[in-house]
Coordinates of C-alpha atoms in Angstrom, one line a residue:
M61 CA 151.1 103.3 224.5
T62 CA 153.6 106.2 224.1
D63 CA 155.4 107.4 227.2
K64 CA 154.3 111.1 227.5
R65 CA 157.8 112.1 228.4
L66 CA 158.8 111.1 224.9
M67 CA 156.1 113.2 223.2
V68 CA 157.2 115.8 220.6
S69 CA 155.3 118.2 218.4
T70 CA 155.2 116.8 214.9
D71 CA 154.0 120.2 213.5
G72 CA 156.9 121.8 215.3
F73 CA 159.3 119.3 213.9
R74 CA 157.9 119.8 210.3
A75 CA 158.2 123.6 210.7
E76 CA 161.9 123.4 211.8
R77 CA 162.7 121.1 208.9
D78 CA 161.1 123.5 206.4
L79 CA 163.0 126.5 207.9
A80 CA 166.3 124.7 207.3
A81 CA 165.3 123.7 203.8
A82 CA 164.2 127.3 203.0
R83 CA 167.7 128.6 204.0
I84 CA 169.3 126.2 201.6
A85 CA 166.8 127.1 198.9
I86 CA 167.7 130.8 199.3
F87 CA 171.4 130.2 198.7
Q88 CA 170.7 127.9 195.8
G89 CA 168.8 130.7 194.2
N90 CA 165.5 128.9 194.4
T91 CA 163.7 131.7 196.0
E92 CA 160.2 130.6 195.0
A93 CA 160.7 127.3 196.8
A94 CA 162.0 129.2 199.8
K95 CA 158.8 131.3 199.9
T96 CA 156.7 128.1 199.8
L97 CA 158.7 126.4 202.5
V98 CA 158.6 129.4 204.9
K99 CA 154.9 129.9 204.4
E100 CA 154.3 126.2 205.1
A101 CA 156.4 126.5 208.3
Q102 CA 154.4 129.6 209.2
G103 CA 151.2 127.6 208.9
D104 CA 152.6 124.7 211.0
L105 CA 153.6 127.2 213.7
K106 CA 150.1 128.5 213.9
T107 CA 148.9 124.9 214.4
V108 CA 151.6 124.4 217.1
A109 CA 150.4 127.5 218.9
Q110 CA 146.8 126.1 218.9
Q111 CA 147.8 122.5 219.8
A112 CA 150.5 123.2 222.4
P113 CA 148.1 124.0 225.3
K114 CA 146.3 120.6 224.6
D115 CA 149.4 118.5 223.9
F116 CA 151.7 120.1 226.6
P117 CA 149.3 121.7 229.2
N118 CA 152.2 121.8 231.7
G119 CA 155.0 122.5 229.3
A120 CA 157.6 120.0 228.1
P121 CA 157.2 116.8 230.2
T122 CA 159.8 116.2 232.9
A123 CA 161.1 112.9 234.4
D124 CA 158.4 113.0 237.1
G125 CA 155.7 113.7 234.5
K126 CA 154.8 117.1 236.0
G127 CA 156.1 119.3 233.2
T128 CA 158.3 122.4 233.2
G129 CA 155.4 124.8 233.6
N130 CA 156.5 126.8 230.5
T131 CA 153.8 126.1 227.9
D132 CA 155.7 128.3 225.3
L133 CA 158.7 126.0 225.2
I134 CA 157.9 122.6 223.7
P135 CA 159.8 119.6 222.4
I136 CA 159.9 119.1 218.6
D137 CA 162.6 116.3 218.3
G138 CA 164.6 114.0 220.4
Q139 CA 166.8 110.9 220.7
M140 CA 167.1 108.1 223.2
V141 CA 170.5 107.7 224.8
V142 CA 171.9 104.6 226.7
A143 CA 174.7 105.0 229.2
D144 CA 178.1 104.6 227.6
D145 CA 179.4 102.3 230.3
M146 CA 176.6 99.7 230.1
V147 CA 177.9 96.1 230.3
L148 CA 175.5 93.8 228.5
S149 CA 175.1 90.9 230.9
A150 CA 172.7 88.0 230.2
D151 CA 170.0 89.6 232.4
K152 CA 170.4 93.0 230.7
A153 CA 170.4 91.4 227.3
A154 CA 167.1 89.8 228.1
K155 CA 165.6 93.1 229.2
V156 CA 166.9 94.8 226.0
K157 CA 165.3 92.0 223.9
E158 CA 162.0 92.5 225.8
A159 CA 162.2 96.3 225.4
N160 CA 162.7 95.9 221.7
E161 CA 159.5 93.9 221.5
H162 CA 157.6 96.7 223.2
L163 CA 159.1 99.2 220.9
K164 CA 158.1 97.0 217.9
N165 CA 154.6 97.2 219.2
G166 CA 154.7 100.9 219.7
D167 CA 154.6 100.7 223.5
T168 CA 157.4 103.0 224.5
D169 CA 156.1 103.3 228.1
K170 CA 156.6 99.6 228.7
A171 CA 159.9 99.7 226.9
V172 CA 161.3 102.3 229.2
D173 CA 160.0 100.6 232.3
T174 CA 161.6 97.3 231.1
L175 CA 165.0 98.9 230.7
K176 CA 164.7 100.5 234.1
Q177 CA 163.9 97.1 235.6
G178 CA 167.2 95.9 234.0
A179 CA 169.1 98.8 235.7
I180 CA 169.9 100.1 232.2
D181 CA 170.4 103.9 232.4
V182 CA 168.3 105.6 229.7
S183 CA 167.7 109.2 228.9
F184 CA 165.9 111.3 226.3
T185 CA 167.8 114.2 224.8
R186 CA 165.4 116.6 223.1
V187 CA 165.2 119.8 221.1
L188 CA 162.9 122.5 222.5
M189 CA 161.3 125.3 220.5
P190 CA 160.0 128.6 222.0
I191 CA 156.7 129.1 220.0
K192 CA 156.1 132.8 220.2
A193 CA 159.6 134.0 219.5
T194 CA 160.0 131.5 216.6
D195 CA 156.7 132.7 215.1
V196 CA 157.9 136.3 215.2
H197 CA 161.1 135.6 213.2
V198 CA 159.2 133.4 210.7
D199 CA 156.6 136.1 210.1
A200 CA 159.4 138.5 209.5
A201 CA 161.1 136.1 207.0
V202 CA 157.8 135.8 205.1
N203 CA 157.6 139.6 204.7
L204 CA 161.2 139.9 203.7
L205 CA 160.9 137.3 201.1
D206 CA 157.9 139.0 199.6
Q207 CA 160.1 142.1 199.3
S208 CA 162.8 140.1 197.6
K209 CA 165.1 140.7 200.6
Y210 CA 166.6 137.3 200.5
Y211 CA 169.7 137.8 202.6
E212 CA 167.7 139.5 205.3
A213 CA 165.1 136.7 205.2
N214 CA 167.9 134.2 205.7
L215 CA 169.0 136.1 208.8
A216 CA 165.5 136.0 210.2
L217 CA 165.3 132.3 209.6
K218 CA 168.7 131.8 211.3
A219 CA 167.5 133.8 214.3
A220 CA 164.5 131.4 214.5
Q221 CA 166.8 128.4 214.5
D222 CA 169.2 129.9 217.0
L223 CA 166.3 130.0 219.5
L224 CA 166.3 126.2 219.7
Q225 CA 167.4 124.7 223.1
T226 CA 168.2 121.2 224.3
D227 CA 167.6 119.4 227.6
T228 CA 167.6 115.8 228.9
V229 CA 164.9 113.8 230.6
V230 CA 166.6 111.0 232.7
F231 CA 164.6 107.8 233.3
G232 CA 166.2 107.2 236.6
D233 CA 165.3 107.4 240.3
T234 CA 168.1 109.6 241.7
P235 CA 170.0 112.8 241.0
A236 CA 173.1 110.6 241.0
Q237 CA 171.7 108.7 238.0
A238 CA 171.0 112.0 236.2
A239 CA 174.6 113.1 236.8
K240 CA 175.9 109.8 235.6
M241 CA 173.9 110.0 232.4
T242 CA 174.4 113.6 231.5
G243 CA 177.7 114.6 233.2
M244 CA 175.9 117.3 235.2
P245 CA 172.7 117.7 237.3
A246 CA 169.5 116.8 235.6
S247 CA 168.5 120.5 235.3
G248 CA 171.7 121.4 233.4
T249 CA 172.4 121.5 229.7
P250 CA 173.3 118.0 228.5
P251 CA 176.5 117.3 226.6
T252 CA 176.4 116.3 223.0
A253 CA 174.9 112.8 222.6
G254 CA 177.4 110.0 222.0
A255 CA 177.6 107.6 219.1
N256 CA 175.3 105.2 220.9
A257 CA 172.4 107.6 220.7
A258 CA 169.4 106.2 218.9
S259 CA 167.5 108.7 216.8
A260 CA 163.8 108.8 217.6
A261 CA 161.1 109.8 215.1
P262 CA 158.6 112.3 216.5
A263 CA 156.0 110.7 218.6
K264 CA 152.4 111.3 217.6
K265 CA 150.6 114.0 219.5

């Protein structure tokens, strides 16, 4: 069972990946590939707009499971982060081993609970995409590419990428734990994840 707080939009992830690839294609002179990639991203964003109210009815999930309330801003990617100062005692090692088994079986919910039982501070740093504004810039890029305005199309794609935001969901019980994990209150913008951050593939919707 996937912990809903770890859910991300696979369509949104795919759209963002295609936008990045399209910008590269433009500057490599592969403009036809760029057109294809941007139109694919455009289609994925339409799907995102349709699915978001179902997948994220209360916006991006929060630590308490209630959601942010902003249904336009949804997670599209993320990574699990373990506290830098964790000392791996015998008890903690046992919990990590147990959590790994849960992850192997695809049960992230139990994995997170197991780590919490071992007093192992874990958080999920994620990338958030504003759906409507991103869609506006991508639609503009499609039109500009059709007019062979490649540089302008690149700027439109960059504008879409610049809209991305990050935040952190802390799997802890107190604000103090949140501050310890992120270096600032849980509602603040998290610092760059450290080298011990484990990349997470997009969870299924």
